[in-house]
Amino acid sequence: MREKLLLIPGPSPVHPRIISRLALPTVSHVGQEMVEESAAALGNLKKIVFCERGEAFIIAGAGTLAMEMALLNTVDKGDRALILSQGFFGNRMAEICRSFGLDHELMESKWGKAVLPEELEKKLSSKRYSVVVSTHVDTSTGACAPIRDYAEVLRDRDVLFIVDGVCATGGIEERMDDWGIDIILTAAQKCFGAPPGLAILVVSERAMEKRKSIISIPAYYSDLLRWLPIMKDPSKYFSTPCVNEIRGFCESTLIVLEEGIEQRFIRHKRFARAIRAGLAELGFTFFTETPFLADTLSVINYPQGIEDKRFRSLYYENGVVVAGGLGETAGKVFRMGHMGNLSSSQIHFALVALEKTLGSLGYKFEPGSSSRAVKAVLGE
Ligand code: PMP
């Protein structure tokens, strides 16, 4: 198989170190090796989101299960959740609430932007909400929400704050304890660069208390209280964990910590700037409004004359996989992920392959200009 460079907004390329951990023989899910591996993955995860207290959960599933778990375990009857949405995945939070009859209100920003902290503040003074939910980076629009500012608005209020970090955690700063986030939910396949297959949550003491105060929730597998004893002692059984995937994820957390979490945030920022400089040099513009541009992916407008499907299939032939637009942007943009364990040579490769693709589509540009722009940003 000719491997393609996977620059969709997740899954991101899986590092060979993670692949080789995944390939080890499957062992007992309650044996000593898995007990150690799970405990290490949970501990590392808490370090990555700067959570000292609170509980980490790693469960077979994916990001959507983690979204569902976060809502089901915190929104009680009589509670109302406020969902700040900047796109497709924020709207999914509202769909989940609807599916389970959880009382909620959706506050949507224009696509390409995010709800402003002052808009949140105004909303909170108009009505009582028990839980506020926000996507950190909405993968449909490439917009990064001002999570730290939201947390500041929520500080000292009796409101839980849930953050969907699926497209951010491990690549963009999220400080649970300091900022006052109650749940960060995420998945393995984006900034961690592990394969998809895990629902991941870190839950504050306050949010755990909230779950304990709810008499029953409309869930069985998704009930944090059924998983809590297993996370505290992985030799116990509730439902068979995905042994190999947990090993792979544990390796991904080690890679994050070896790079250095602060260093990793800086690298994501630099790579995002470099890629965007290269794209801008070729005349591309971005769907996301500048103040909201995310470090983990770019949503790029097609210039006149470039047709989505033909462009993406040629780019694929030239070695790079990118994604099309979601919802209202379908056919008008392509989405390029730049998160996880990418190297600068992979970024250079992506732009060389892009120039080759554009060249065969008859698009006019100065050959080599995007690579020069990338080099300038990366200081090479
Ligand atoms: N939230 C965000 C921001 C996402 O980007 C995604 C996946 N693209 C999800 C949630 C859902 O995750 P999954 O596809 O793993 O269920």
Coordinates of C-alpha atoms and ligand atoms in Angstrom, one line a residue:
M1 CA 0.0 0.0 0.0
R2 CA 1.3 3.4 -0.9
E3 CA 0.8 5.4 2.3
K4 CA -0.8 8.8 1.9
L5 CA -0.2 11.8 4.2
L6 CA -3.4 12.0 6.2
L7 CA -4.2 15.7 6.6
I8 CA -7.9 15.4 7.1
P9 CA -9.0 17.0 10.4
G10 CA -8.7 13.6 12.1
P11 CA -7.7 10.9 12.2
S12 CA -4.3 12.4 12.0
P13 CA -1.2 10.3 11.0
V14 CA -0.3 7.7 13.5
H15 CA 3.3 7.7 14.7
P16 CA 5.3 4.5 14.1
R17 CA 5.9 4.3 17.9
I18 CA 2.1 4.1 18.4
I19 CA 1.6 1.6 15.5
S20 CA 4.2 -0.7 17.0
R21 CA 2.5 -0.6 20.4
L22 CA -0.8 -1.4 18.8
A23 CA 0.7 -4.5 17.1
L24 CA 1.7 -6.2 20.4
P25 CA -0.3 -9.3 21.4
T26 CA -3.6 -8.7 23.1
V27 CA -3.4 -9.4 26.8
S28 CA -5.9 -9.8 29.6
H29 CA -7.8 -6.6 30.2
V30 CA -7.6 -7.2 33.9
G31 CA -4.0 -8.4 34.0
Q32 CA -1.1 -6.6 35.6
E33 CA 0.3 -5.2 32.3
M34 CA -3.0 -3.5 31.4
V35 CA -3.5 -2.3 34.9
E36 CA -0.2 -0.4 34.6
E37 CA -0.8 0.7 31.1
S38 CA -4.3 2.1 31.9
A39 CA -3.1 3.8 35.0
A40 CA -0.3 5.5 33.1
A41 CA -2.6 6.6 30.3
L42 CA -5.1 8.1 32.8
G43 CA -2.3 9.8 34.8
N44 CA -0.7 11.2 31.7
L45 CA -4.0 12.5 30.3
K46 CA -4.6 14.5 33.5
K47 CA -1.2 16.1 33.2
I48 CA -1.9 17.1 29.6
V49 CA -5.1 19.0 30.6
F50 CA -3.5 20.3 33.8
C51 CA -5.9 18.5 36.1
E52 CA -4.6 17.5 39.5
R53 CA -7.8 16.5 41.1
G54 CA -10.7 15.1 39.2
E55 CA -11.1 11.8 37.4
A56 CA -10.0 10.6 33.9
F57 CA -12.0 8.1 31.9
I58 CA -10.8 6.3 28.8
I59 CA -13.6 4.2 27.3
A60 CA -14.1 2.3 24.0
G61 CA -16.1 4.5 21.7
A62 CA -15.3 7.8 20.0
G63 CA -15.7 11.5 20.5
T64 CA -19.5 11.4 20.1
L65 CA -19.8 8.9 23.0
A66 CA -17.7 11.3 25.2
M67 CA -20.0 14.2 24.2
E68 CA -23.0 12.0 25.2
M69 CA -21.4 11.0 28.5
A70 CA -20.6 14.5 29.4
L71 CA -24.2 15.7 28.9
L72 CA -25.9 12.6 30.4
N73 CA -23.9 12.7 33.6
T74 CA -24.4 16.4 34.4
V75 CA -27.7 17.6 33.1
D76 CA -30.4 16.5 35.5
K77 CA -34.2 16.9 35.2
G78 CA -35.0 20.5 35.9
D79 CA -31.6 21.6 34.7
R80 CA -31.0 23.6 31.6
A81 CA -27.9 23.5 29.5
L82 CA -26.6 26.4 27.4
I83 CA -24.8 25.2 24.3
L84 CA -22.4 27.6 22.6
S85 CA -22.1 26.4 19.0
Q86 CA -19.8 27.6 16.2
G87 CA -20.7 24.8 13.8
F88 CA -21.6 21.2 13.1
F89 CA -20.3 19.7 16.3
G90 CA -21.8 22.3 18.6
N91 CA -25.1 21.6 16.9
R92 CA -24.5 17.9 17.6
M93 CA -24.4 18.7 21.3
A94 CA -28.0 20.0 21.0
E95 CA -29.0 16.9 19.0
I96 CA -27.8 14.7 21.8
C97 CA -29.8 16.8 24.3
R98 CA -32.8 16.4 22.1
S99 CA -32.4 12.7 21.8
F100 CA -32.4 12.3 25.6
G101 CA -35.0 15.0 26.3
L102 CA -32.4 17.1 28.2
D103 CA -33.5 20.7 28.5
H104 CA -31.2 23.0 26.6
E105 CA -30.8 26.1 24.6
L106 CA -28.6 26.6 21.6
M107 CA -26.7 29.8 21.1
E108 CA -25.1 29.8 17.7
S109 CA -22.5 32.0 16.2
K110 CA -22.1 32.7 12.5
W111 CA -20.0 29.9 10.9
G112 CA -16.4 31.0 10.9
K113 CA -16.7 32.8 14.2
A114 CA -17.5 31.8 17.8
V115 CA -19.9 33.2 20.4
L116 CA -18.2 36.2 22.1
P117 CA -17.6 36.1 25.9
E118 CA -19.7 39.2 26.4
E119 CA -22.6 37.5 24.5
L120 CA -22.2 34.6 27.0
E121 CA -22.2 37.0 29.9
K122 CA -25.4 38.7 28.7
K123 CA -27.1 35.4 28.2
L124 CA -26.2 34.2 31.7
S125 CA -27.7 37.3 33.2
S126 CA -31.0 36.7 31.4
K127 CA -31.7 33.1 32.6
R128 CA -30.4 30.4 34.9
Y129 CA -28.3 27.6 33.3
S130 CA -26.8 24.7 35.2
V131 CA -24.3 23.7 32.5
V132 CA -22.5 25.6 29.7
V133 CA -21.1 23.6 26.9
S134 CA -18.7 24.7 24.2
T135 CA -16.7 23.1 21.4
H136 CA -13.1 24.3 21.6
V137 CA -12.4 24.0 17.9
D138 CA -15.3 23.2 15.6
T139 CA -13.9 21.0 12.9
S140 CA -16.5 22.1 10.4
T141 CA -15.6 25.7 10.5
G142 CA -12.0 25.8 11.8
A143 CA -13.1 28.3 14.5
C144 CA -11.5 28.2 17.8
A145 CA -13.7 29.4 20.7
P146 CA -12.2 31.7 23.5
I147 CA -12.5 28.9 26.1
R148 CA -10.3 30.7 28.7
D149 CA -12.5 33.9 28.4
Y150 CA -15.7 31.8 28.7
A151 CA -14.2 30.2 31.8
E152 CA -13.5 33.7 33.2
V153 CA -17.1 34.7 32.7
L154 CA -18.3 31.5 34.4
R155 CA -15.9 31.8 37.4
D156 CA -17.7 32.0 40.7
R157 CA -21.0 31.1 39.2
D158 CA -22.7 27.9 40.1
V159 CA -22.5 26.6 36.5
L160 CA -20.6 23.6 35.2
F161 CA -18.4 24.1 32.1
I162 CA -18.1 21.3 29.6
V163 CA -15.5 21.7 26.8
D164 CA -15.5 19.5 23.7
G165 CA -11.7 19.3 23.0
V166 CA -11.9 16.6 20.3
C167 CA -10.1 18.9 17.9
A168 CA -7.9 20.7 20.5
T169 CA -6.9 18.7 23.5
G170 CA -3.2 18.0 23.4
G171 CA -2.6 20.6 20.7
I172 CA -4.1 23.8 22.1
E173 CA -3.8 24.9 25.7
E174 CA -6.6 23.8 28.0
R175 CA -6.0 24.2 31.8
M176 CA -8.7 22.5 33.7
D177 CA -7.9 23.4 37.3
D178 CA -6.6 27.0 36.7
W179 CA -9.3 28.0 34.3
G180 CA -12.2 26.2 36.0
I181 CA -13.3 23.7 33.3
D182 CA -15.4 20.9 34.7
I183 CA -15.3 18.4 31.9
I184 CA -12.9 18.1 28.9
L185 CA -14.0 15.5 26.5
T186 CA -11.9 14.4 23.6
A187 CA -11.0 11.5 21.4
A188 CA -7.7 9.7 20.5
Q189 CA -7.5 10.4 16.8
K190 CA -6.8 14.1 16.6
C191 CA -4.1 15.9 18.5
F192 CA -3.0 12.7 20.2
G193 CA -2.4 11.1 16.8
A194 CA -3.6 7.7 18.0
P195 CA -6.2 5.7 15.9
P196 CA -9.9 6.4 16.5
G197 CA -11.7 4.2 19.0
L198 CA -11.7 5.9 22.4
A199 CA -14.0 8.3 24.2
I200 CA -11.9 10.3 26.6
L201 CA -13.0 12.5 29.5
V202 CA -11.4 14.3 32.4
V203 CA -14.0 15.3 35.0
S204 CA -13.6 17.7 37.8
E205 CA -14.5 16.9 41.4
R206 CA -17.4 19.3 41.1
A207 CA -18.8 17.5 38.1
M208 CA -18.4 14.1 39.7
E209 CA -20.3 15.5 42.7
K210 CA -23.0 16.6 40.3
R211 CA -23.3 13.1 38.8
K212 CA -23.5 11.6 42.3
S213 CA -26.4 14.0 43.1
I214 CA -28.4 12.7 40.1
I215 CA -30.6 9.8 41.2
S216 CA -30.6 8.1 37.8
I217 CA -29.5 8.9 34.3
P218 CA -30.9 7.5 31.0
A219 CA -27.8 5.5 30.3
Y220 CA -26.0 2.3 31.3
Y221 CA -22.6 2.1 29.4
S222 CA -22.4 5.9 29.5
D223 CA -22.8 6.2 33.3
L224 CA -19.5 7.6 34.8
L225 CA -20.4 6.0 38.1
R226 CA -20.2 2.5 36.5
W227 CA -16.8 3.3 35.1
L228 CA -15.3 5.1 38.1
P229 CA -14.3 2.0 40.0
I230 CA -12.5 0.7 36.9
M231 CA -10.6 3.9 36.4
K232 CA -9.5 3.8 40.0
D233 CA -8.5 0.2 39.8
P234 CA -8.2 -1.2 36.2
S235 CA -8.0 -4.8 37.5
K236 CA -11.8 -4.5 38.0
Y237 CA -14.3 -5.4 35.3
F238 CA -17.3 -3.5 34.0
S239 CA -17.1 -3.9 30.2
T240 CA -14.1 -5.2 28.3
P241 CA -11.7 -2.3 27.4
C242 CA -10.0 -2.1 24.1
V243 CA -6.6 -3.4 25.3
N244 CA -4.5 -2.7 22.2
E245 CA -6.0 0.8 21.7
I246 CA -5.3 1.8 25.3
R247 CA -1.7 0.7 24.8
G248 CA -1.5 2.8 21.7
F249 CA -3.1 5.8 23.4
C250 CA -0.8 5.5 26.4
E251 CA 2.2 5.7 23.9
S252 CA 0.6 8.8 22.4
T253 CA 0.4 10.5 25.8
L254 CA 4.1 9.7 26.4
I255 CA 5.0 11.3 23.0
V256 CA 3.1 14.4 24.1
L257 CA 4.9 14.6 27.4
E258 CA 8.3 13.9 25.9
E259 CA 7.8 16.7 23.5
G260 CA 6.7 18.9 26.4
I261 CA 3.1 20.0 26.5
E262 CA 3.9 23.8 26.3
Q263 CA 6.3 23.0 23.5
R264 CA 3.6 21.1 21.7
F265 CA 1.2 24.0 21.9
I266 CA 3.9 26.3 20.4
R267 CA 4.6 23.8 17.6
H268 CA 1.0 23.6 16.7
K269 CA 0.8 27.3 16.5
R270 CA 4.0 27.5 14.4
F271 CA 2.9 24.8 12.0
A272 CA -0.6 26.5 11.6
R273 CA 1.1 29.8 10.7
A274 CA 3.5 28.1 8.3
I275 CA 0.8 26.2 6.4
R276 CA -1.4 29.3 6.2
A277 CA 1.5 31.4 5.0
G278 CA 2.2 28.8 2.2
L279 CA -1.5 28.7 1.2
A280 CA -1.8 32.5 1.3
E281 CA 1.2 32.8 -1.0
L282 CA -0.7 30.6 -3.5
G283 CA -3.6 33.0 -3.4
F284 CA -5.9 30.9 -1.1
T285 CA -8.1 32.6 1.5
F286 CA -9.6 31.1 4.7
F287 CA -13.2 30.5 5.6
T288 CA -12.6 31.2 9.3
E289 CA -12.4 34.8 10.4
T290 CA -8.9 35.7 11.4
P291 CA -9.4 36.2 15.2
F292 CA -10.9 32.7 15.4
L293 CA -8.3 30.7 13.3
A294 CA -7.5 27.4 15.0
D295 CA -4.0 26.0 15.4
T296 CA -5.2 22.5 14.6
L297 CA -6.9 22.8 11.2
S298 CA -7.5 25.2 8.4
V299 CA -10.7 25.6 6.3
I300 CA -9.7 26.9 2.9
N301 CA -11.9 28.6 0.3
Y302 CA -11.6 27.2 -3.2
P303 CA -10.5 29.9 -5.7
Q304 CA -12.6 30.3 -8.8
G305 CA -12.2 27.4 -11.2
I306 CA -11.0 24.8 -8.7
E307 CA -13.6 22.0 -8.4
D308 CA -13.7 20.2 -5.0
K309 CA -13.8 16.5 -6.0
R310 CA -11.3 16.8 -8.9
F311 CA -8.9 18.8 -6.7
R312 CA -9.1 16.4 -3.8
S313 CA -8.7 13.3 -6.0
L314 CA -5.6 14.8 -7.7
Y315 CA -4.2 15.9 -4.4
Y316 CA -4.7 12.3 -3.2
E317 CA -2.9 11.0 -6.3
N318 CA 0.0 13.3 -5.3
G319 CA 0.1 11.8 -1.8
V320 CA -2.1 14.0 0.4
V321 CA -5.6 13.4 1.8
V322 CA -7.7 16.4 2.8
A323 CA -11.4 16.6 3.6
G324 CA -14.2 18.4 1.9
G325 CA -16.5 20.9 3.6
L326 CA -19.3 19.9 6.0
G327 CA -22.9 21.2 5.8
E328 CA -23.2 24.7 4.2
T329 CA -19.6 24.7 3.1
A330 CA -19.7 21.5 1.1
G331 CA -18.1 22.0 -2.3
K332 CA -16.9 25.5 -1.4
V333 CA -13.9 24.7 0.9
F334 CA -11.4 22.0 1.7
R335 CA -10.3 21.2 5.3
M336 CA -6.7 20.5 6.1
G337 CA -5.8 19.1 9.5
H338 CA -2.4 20.1 11.0
M339 CA -2.5 18.5 14.4
G340 CA -0.9 15.6 16.3
N341 CA 2.6 14.3 15.6
L342 CA 3.3 16.0 12.3
S343 CA 6.9 16.9 11.3
S344 CA 8.0 20.0 9.4
S345 CA 9.0 17.8 6.5
Q346 CA 5.5 16.5 6.2
I347 CA 4.3 20.1 6.0
H348 CA 6.8 20.8 3.3
F349 CA 5.6 17.7 1.4
A350 CA 2.0 18.8 1.7
L351 CA 2.8 22.1 0.0
V352 CA 5.0 20.6 -2.7
A353 CA 2.2 18.1 -3.5
L354 CA -0.3 21.0 -3.4
E355 CA 1.7 23.0 -6.0
K356 CA 1.9 19.9 -8.2
T357 CA -1.9 19.4 -7.9
L358 CA -2.7 23.1 -8.7
G359 CA -0.2 23.0 -11.6
S360 CA -2.0 20.1 -13.3
L361 CA -5.3 22.0 -12.8
G362 CA -4.0 24.9 -14.7
Y363 CA -4.0 27.3 -11.7
K364 CA -1.6 30.1 -12.0
F365 CA 1.0 30.7 -9.2
E366 CA 4.7 31.2 -8.7
P367 CA 6.3 27.7 -8.4
G368 CA 8.1 27.2 -5.1
S369 CA 6.6 30.2 -3.5
S370 CA 4.6 28.3 -0.9
S371 CA 7.6 26.3 0.3
R372 CA 9.6 29.5 0.6
A373 CA 6.8 31.0 2.8
V374 CA 6.7 27.9 5.0
K375 CA 10.5 28.0 5.4
A376 CA 10.4 31.7 6.4
V377 CA 7.9 31.0 9.1
L378 CA 9.7 27.9 10.4
G379 CA 13.0 29.8 10.3
E380 CA 14.7 27.1 8.2
Ligands
PMP1 N1 -16.4 17.1 18.3 C1 -15.5 17.6 17.4 C2 -15.0 19.0 17.6 C3 -15.1 16.8 16.4 O1 -14.3 17.3 15.4 C4 -15.6 15.5 16.2 C5 -15.1 14.6 15.1 N2 -14.7 15.2 14.0 C6 -16.5 15.1 17.2 C7 -16.8 15.9 18.3 C8 -17.0 13.7 17.2 O2 -16.0 12.7 17.3 P1 -16.1 11.3 16.7 O3 -16.2 11.4 15.3 O4 -14.8 10.6 17.2 O5 -17.3 10.6 17.3

